[in-house]
Short mmCIF file of N, CA and C in Angstrom, two decimals:
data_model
loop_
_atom_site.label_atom_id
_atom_site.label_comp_id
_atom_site.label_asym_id
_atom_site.label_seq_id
_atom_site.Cartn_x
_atom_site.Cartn_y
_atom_site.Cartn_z
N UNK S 1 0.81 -1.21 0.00
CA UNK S 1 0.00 0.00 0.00
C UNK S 1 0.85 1.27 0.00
N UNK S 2 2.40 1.24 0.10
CA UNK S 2 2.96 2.29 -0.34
C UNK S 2 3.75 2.89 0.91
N UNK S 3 2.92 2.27 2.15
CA UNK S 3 3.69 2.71 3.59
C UNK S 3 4.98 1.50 3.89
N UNK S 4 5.85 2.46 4.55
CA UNK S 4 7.09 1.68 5.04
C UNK S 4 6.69 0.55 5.82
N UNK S 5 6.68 -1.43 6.04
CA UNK S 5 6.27 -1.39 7.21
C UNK S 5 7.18 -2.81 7.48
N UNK S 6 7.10 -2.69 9.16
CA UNK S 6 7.81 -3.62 9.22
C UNK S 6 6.92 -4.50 10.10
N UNK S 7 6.61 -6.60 9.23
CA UNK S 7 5.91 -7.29 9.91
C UNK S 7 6.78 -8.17 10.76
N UNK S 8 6.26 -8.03 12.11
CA UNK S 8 6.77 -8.08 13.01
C UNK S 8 6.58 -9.63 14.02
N UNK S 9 7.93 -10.51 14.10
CA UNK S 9 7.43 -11.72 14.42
C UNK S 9 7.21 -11.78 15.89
N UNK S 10 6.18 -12.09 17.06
CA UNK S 10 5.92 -12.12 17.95
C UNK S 10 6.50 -13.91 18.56
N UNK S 11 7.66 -13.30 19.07
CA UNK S 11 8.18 -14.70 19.86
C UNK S 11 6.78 -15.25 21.16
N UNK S 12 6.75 -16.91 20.77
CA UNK S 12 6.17 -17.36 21.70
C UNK S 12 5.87 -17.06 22.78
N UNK S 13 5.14 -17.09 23.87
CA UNK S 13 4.82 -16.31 24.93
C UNK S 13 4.90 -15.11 25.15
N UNK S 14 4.79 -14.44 24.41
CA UNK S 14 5.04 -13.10 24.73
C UNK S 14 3.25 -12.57 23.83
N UNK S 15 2.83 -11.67 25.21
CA UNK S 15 1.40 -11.36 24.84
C UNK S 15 1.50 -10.04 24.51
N UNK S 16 0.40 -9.67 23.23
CA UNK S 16 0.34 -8.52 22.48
C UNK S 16 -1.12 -7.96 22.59
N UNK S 17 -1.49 -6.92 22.42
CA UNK S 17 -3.03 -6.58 23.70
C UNK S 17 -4.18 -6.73 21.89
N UNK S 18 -5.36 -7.00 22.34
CA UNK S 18 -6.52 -6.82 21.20
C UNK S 18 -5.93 -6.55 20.27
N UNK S 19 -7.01 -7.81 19.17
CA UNK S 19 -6.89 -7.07 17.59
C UNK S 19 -7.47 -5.93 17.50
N UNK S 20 -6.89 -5.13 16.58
CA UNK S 20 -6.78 -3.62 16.75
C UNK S 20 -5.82 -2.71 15.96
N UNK S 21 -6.16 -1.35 15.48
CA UNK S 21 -5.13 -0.63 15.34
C UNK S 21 -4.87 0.56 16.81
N UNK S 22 -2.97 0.77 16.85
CA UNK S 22 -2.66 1.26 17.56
C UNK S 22 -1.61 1.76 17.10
N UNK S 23 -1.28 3.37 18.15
CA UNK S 23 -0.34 3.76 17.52
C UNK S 23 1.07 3.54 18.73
N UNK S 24 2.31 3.65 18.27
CA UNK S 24 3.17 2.85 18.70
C UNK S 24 4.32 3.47 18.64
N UNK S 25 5.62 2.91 19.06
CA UNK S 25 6.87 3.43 19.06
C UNK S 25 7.88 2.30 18.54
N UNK S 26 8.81 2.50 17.77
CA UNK S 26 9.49 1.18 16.27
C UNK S 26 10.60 1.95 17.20
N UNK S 27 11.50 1.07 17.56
CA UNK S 27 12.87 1.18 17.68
C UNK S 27 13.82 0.23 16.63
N UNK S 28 14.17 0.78 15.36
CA UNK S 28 15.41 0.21 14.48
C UNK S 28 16.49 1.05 14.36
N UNK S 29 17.46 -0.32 14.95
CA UNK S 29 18.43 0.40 15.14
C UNK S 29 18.61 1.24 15.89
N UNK S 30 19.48 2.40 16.25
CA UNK S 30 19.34 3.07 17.33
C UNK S 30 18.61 4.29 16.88
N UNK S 31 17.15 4.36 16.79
CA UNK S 31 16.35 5.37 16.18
C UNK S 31 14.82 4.89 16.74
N UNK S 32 13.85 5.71 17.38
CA UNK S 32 12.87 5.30 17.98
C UNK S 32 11.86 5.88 16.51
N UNK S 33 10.82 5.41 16.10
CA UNK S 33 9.55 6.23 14.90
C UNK S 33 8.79 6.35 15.28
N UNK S 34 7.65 7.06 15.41
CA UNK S 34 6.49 6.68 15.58
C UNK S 34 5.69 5.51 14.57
N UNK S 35 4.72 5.03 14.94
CA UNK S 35 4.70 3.99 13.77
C UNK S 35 2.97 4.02 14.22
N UNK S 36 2.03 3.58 13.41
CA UNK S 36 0.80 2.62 13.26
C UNK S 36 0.65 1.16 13.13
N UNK S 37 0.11 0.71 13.88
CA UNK S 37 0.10 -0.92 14.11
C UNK S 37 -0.72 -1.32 14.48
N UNK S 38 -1.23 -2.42 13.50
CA UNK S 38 -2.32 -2.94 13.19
C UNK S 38 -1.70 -4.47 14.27
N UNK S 39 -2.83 -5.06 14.84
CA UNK S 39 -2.57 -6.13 15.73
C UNK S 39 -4.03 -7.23 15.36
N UNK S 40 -3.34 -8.68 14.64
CA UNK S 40 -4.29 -9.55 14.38
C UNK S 40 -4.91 -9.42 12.97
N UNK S 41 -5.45 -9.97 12.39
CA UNK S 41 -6.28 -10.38 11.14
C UNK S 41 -6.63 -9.19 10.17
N UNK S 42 -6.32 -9.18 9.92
CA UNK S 42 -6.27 -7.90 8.65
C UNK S 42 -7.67 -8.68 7.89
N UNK S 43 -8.96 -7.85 8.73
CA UNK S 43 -10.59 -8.60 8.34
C UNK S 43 -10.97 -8.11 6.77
N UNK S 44 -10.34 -7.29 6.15
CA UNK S 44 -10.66 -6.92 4.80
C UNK S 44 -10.35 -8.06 3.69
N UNK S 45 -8.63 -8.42 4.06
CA UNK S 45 -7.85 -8.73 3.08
C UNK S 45 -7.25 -10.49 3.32
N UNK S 46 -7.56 -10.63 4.76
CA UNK S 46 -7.50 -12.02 5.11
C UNK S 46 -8.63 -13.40 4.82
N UNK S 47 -7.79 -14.34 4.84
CA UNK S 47 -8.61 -15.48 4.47
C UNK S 47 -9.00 -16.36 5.55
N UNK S 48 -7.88 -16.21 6.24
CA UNK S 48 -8.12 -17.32 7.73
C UNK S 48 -7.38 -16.95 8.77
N UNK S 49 -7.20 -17.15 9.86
CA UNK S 49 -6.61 -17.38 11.20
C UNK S 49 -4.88 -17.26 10.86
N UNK S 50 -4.68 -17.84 10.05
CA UNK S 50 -2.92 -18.28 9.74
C UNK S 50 -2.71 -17.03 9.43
N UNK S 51 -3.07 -15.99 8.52
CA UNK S 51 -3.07 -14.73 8.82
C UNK S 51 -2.85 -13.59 9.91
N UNK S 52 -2.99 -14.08 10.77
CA UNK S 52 -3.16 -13.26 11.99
C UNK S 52 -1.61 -12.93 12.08
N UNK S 53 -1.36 -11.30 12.50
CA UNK S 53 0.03 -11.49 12.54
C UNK S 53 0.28 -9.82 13.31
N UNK S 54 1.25 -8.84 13.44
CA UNK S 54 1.49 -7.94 13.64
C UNK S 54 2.26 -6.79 12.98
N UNK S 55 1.55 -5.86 12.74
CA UNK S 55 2.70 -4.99 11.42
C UNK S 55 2.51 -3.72 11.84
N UNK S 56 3.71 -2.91 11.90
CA UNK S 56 3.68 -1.46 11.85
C UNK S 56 4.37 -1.00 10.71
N UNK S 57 3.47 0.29 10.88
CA UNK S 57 3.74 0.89 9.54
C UNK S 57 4.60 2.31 9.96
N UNK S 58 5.84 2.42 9.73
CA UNK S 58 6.45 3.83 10.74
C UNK S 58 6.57 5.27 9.73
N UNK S 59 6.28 6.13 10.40
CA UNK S 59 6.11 7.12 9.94
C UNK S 59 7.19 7.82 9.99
N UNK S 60 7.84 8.42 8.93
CA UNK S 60 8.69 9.20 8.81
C UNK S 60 10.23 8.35 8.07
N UNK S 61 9.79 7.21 8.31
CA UNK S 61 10.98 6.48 7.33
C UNK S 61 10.97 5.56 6.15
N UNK S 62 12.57 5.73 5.85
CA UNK S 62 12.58 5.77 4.73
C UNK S 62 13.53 4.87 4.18
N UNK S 63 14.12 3.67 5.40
CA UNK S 63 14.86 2.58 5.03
C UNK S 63 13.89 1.56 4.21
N UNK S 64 15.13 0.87 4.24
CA UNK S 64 14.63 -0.90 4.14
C UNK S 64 14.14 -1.49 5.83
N UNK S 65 13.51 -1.89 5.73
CA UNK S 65 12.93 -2.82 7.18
C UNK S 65 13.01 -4.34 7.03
N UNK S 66 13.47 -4.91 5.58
CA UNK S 66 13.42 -6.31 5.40
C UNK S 66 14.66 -6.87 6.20
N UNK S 67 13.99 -8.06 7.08
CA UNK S 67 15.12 -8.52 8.11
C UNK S 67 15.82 -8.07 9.35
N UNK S 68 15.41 -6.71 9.36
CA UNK S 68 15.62 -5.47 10.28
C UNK S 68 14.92 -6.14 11.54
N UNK S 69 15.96 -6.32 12.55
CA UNK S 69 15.34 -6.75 14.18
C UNK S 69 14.71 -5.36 14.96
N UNK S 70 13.60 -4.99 15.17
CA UNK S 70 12.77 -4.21 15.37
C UNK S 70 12.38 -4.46 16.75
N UNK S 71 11.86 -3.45 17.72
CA UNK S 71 11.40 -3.78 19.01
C UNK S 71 10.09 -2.49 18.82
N UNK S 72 8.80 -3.20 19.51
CA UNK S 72 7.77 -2.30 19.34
C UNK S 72 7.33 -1.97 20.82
N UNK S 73 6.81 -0.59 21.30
CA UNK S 73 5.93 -0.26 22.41
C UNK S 73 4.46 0.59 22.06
N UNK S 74 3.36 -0.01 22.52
CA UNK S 74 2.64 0.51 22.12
C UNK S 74 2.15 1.50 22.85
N UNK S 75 1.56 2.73 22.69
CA UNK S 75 1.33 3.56 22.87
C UNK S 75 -0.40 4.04 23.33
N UNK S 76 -0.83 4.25 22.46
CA UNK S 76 -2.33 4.04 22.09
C UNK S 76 -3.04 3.55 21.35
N UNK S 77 -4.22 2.87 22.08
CA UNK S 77 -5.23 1.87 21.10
C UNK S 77 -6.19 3.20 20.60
N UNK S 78 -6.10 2.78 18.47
CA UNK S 78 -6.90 3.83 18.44
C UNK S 78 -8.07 3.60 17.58
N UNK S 79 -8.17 2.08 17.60
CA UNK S 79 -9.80 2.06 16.36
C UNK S 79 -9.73 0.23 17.09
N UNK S 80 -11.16 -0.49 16.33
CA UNK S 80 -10.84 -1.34 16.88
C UNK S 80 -10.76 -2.11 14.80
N UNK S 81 -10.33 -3.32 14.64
CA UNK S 81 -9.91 -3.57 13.25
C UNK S 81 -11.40 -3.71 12.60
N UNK S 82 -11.62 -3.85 11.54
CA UNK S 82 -12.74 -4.06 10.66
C UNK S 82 -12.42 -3.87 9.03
N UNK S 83 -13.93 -4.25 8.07
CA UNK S 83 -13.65 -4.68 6.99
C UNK S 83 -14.02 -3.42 6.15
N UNK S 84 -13.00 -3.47 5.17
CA UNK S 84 -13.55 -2.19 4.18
C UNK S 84 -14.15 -2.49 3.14
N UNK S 85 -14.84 -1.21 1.96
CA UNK S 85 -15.57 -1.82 1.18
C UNK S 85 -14.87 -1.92 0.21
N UNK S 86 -13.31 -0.88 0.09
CA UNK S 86 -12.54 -0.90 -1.24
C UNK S 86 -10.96 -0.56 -0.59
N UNK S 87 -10.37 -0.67 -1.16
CA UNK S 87 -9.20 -0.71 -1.10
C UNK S 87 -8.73 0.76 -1.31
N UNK S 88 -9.35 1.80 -1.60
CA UNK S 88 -9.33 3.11 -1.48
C UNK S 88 -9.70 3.82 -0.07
N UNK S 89 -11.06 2.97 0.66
CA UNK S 89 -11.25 3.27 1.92
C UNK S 89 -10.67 3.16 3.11
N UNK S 90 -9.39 1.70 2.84
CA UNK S 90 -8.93 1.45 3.85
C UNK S 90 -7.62 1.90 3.90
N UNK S 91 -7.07 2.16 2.68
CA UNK S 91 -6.01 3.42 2.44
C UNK S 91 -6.22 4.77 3.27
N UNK S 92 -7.37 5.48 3.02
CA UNK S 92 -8.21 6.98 3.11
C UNK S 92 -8.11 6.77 5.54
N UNK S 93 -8.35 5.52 5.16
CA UNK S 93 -8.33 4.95 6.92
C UNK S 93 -7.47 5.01 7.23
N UNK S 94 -6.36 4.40 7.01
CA UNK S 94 -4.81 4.35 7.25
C UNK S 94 -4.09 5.72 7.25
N UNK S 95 -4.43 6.36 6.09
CA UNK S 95 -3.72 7.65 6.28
C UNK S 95 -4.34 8.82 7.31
N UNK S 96 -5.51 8.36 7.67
CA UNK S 96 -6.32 9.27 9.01
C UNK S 96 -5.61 9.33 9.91
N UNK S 97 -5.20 7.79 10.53
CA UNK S 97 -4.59 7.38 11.28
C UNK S 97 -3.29 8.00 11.61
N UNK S 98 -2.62 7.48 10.34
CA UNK S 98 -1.60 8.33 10.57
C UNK S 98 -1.02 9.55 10.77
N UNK S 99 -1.99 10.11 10.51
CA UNK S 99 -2.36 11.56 10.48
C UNK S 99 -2.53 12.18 11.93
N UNK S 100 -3.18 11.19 12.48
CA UNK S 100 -3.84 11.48 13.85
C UNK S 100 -2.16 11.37 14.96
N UNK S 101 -1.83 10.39 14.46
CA UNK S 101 -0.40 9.71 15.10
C UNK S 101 0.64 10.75 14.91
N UNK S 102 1.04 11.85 13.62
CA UNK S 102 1.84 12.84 13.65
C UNK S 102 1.53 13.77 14.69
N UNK S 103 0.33 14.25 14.97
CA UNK S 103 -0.25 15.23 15.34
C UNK S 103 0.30 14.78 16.84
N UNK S 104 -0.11 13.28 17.08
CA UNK S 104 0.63 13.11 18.93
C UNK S 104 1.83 12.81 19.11
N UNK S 105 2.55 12.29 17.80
CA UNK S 105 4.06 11.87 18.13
C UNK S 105 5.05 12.61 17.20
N UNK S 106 4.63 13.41 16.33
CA UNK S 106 5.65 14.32 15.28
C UNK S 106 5.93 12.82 14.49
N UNK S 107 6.60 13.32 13.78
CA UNK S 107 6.78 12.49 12.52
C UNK S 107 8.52 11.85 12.08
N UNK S 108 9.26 12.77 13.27
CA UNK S 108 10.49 12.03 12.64
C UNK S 108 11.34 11.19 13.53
N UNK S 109 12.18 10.72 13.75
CA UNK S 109 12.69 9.32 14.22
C UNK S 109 13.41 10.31 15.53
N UNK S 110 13.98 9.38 16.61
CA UNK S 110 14.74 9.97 17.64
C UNK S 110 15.73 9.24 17.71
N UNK S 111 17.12 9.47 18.05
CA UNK S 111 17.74 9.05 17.87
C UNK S 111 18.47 8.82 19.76
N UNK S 112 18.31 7.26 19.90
CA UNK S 112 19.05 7.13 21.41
C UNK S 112 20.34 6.88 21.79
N UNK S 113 21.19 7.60 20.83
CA UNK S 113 22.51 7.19 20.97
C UNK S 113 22.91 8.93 21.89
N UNK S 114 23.94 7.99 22.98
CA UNK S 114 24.15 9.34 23.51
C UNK S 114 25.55 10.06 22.69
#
C-alpha cells in the first residue's frame, strides 16, 4: 500500500493486547519512529486465522525494514480492526490514522545514541 512497514514476528509467549489498530513506538536500530500498528487479522484482506500477525507501519521512514530486528511499544489503542468496502477506503483509513499519530508523536525518528 505504499507505507514503510515492518511485519513483526511475535516470539512465543510473549502477549500482544486486542486485535486492533494502535499507535506505537518502532525502535530500528538506534532510532525510535512513531509507527501505526495494526494487531491480528487484517478482516478486509484475510482469508483465515494463519493470517493473523502484527505490522507497523512507521512514519517518517525511509529505510529498508526487510530482516531489520525491530522492538515495538505501544502507545495508544486507536480504532478497533474491521472490513472495508474498497481498497481506497482502507487506504483513506490508514492515512487518518496516521495523520492522527503525527499530530501526537511528530513524525520524525529519535535518535538514542548518547
Amino acid at each position: 500500500m505504499g507505507f514503510p512497514t515492518a511485519n513483526i514476528q511475535v516470539p512465543e509467549g510473549i502477549q500482544v493486547p486486542a486485535d486492533g489498530v494502535y499507535e506505537g513506538l518502532v525502535l530500528v536500530d538506534d532510532t525510535v519512529w512513531p509507527a501505526a500498528v495494526n494487531v491480528g487479522l487484517p478482516p478486509t484482506y484475510a482469508d483465515d486465522a494463519a493470517s493473523a500477525h502484527l505490522e507497523a507501519n512507521l512514519i517518517g521512514y525511509a529505510g529498508d525494514l526487510y530482516g531489520a530486528s525491530v522492538s515495538l511499544a505501544f502507545t495508544r489503542w486507536l480504532r478497533p480492526s474491521r472490513v472495508f468496502d474498497s481498497l481506497d477506503e482502507l487506504i483513506a483509513t490508514v492515512e487518518g490514522n496516521i495523520d492522527d499519530i503525527r499530530h501526537h508523536l511528530g513524525e520524525q525518528g529519535v535518535s538514542i545514541r548518547d
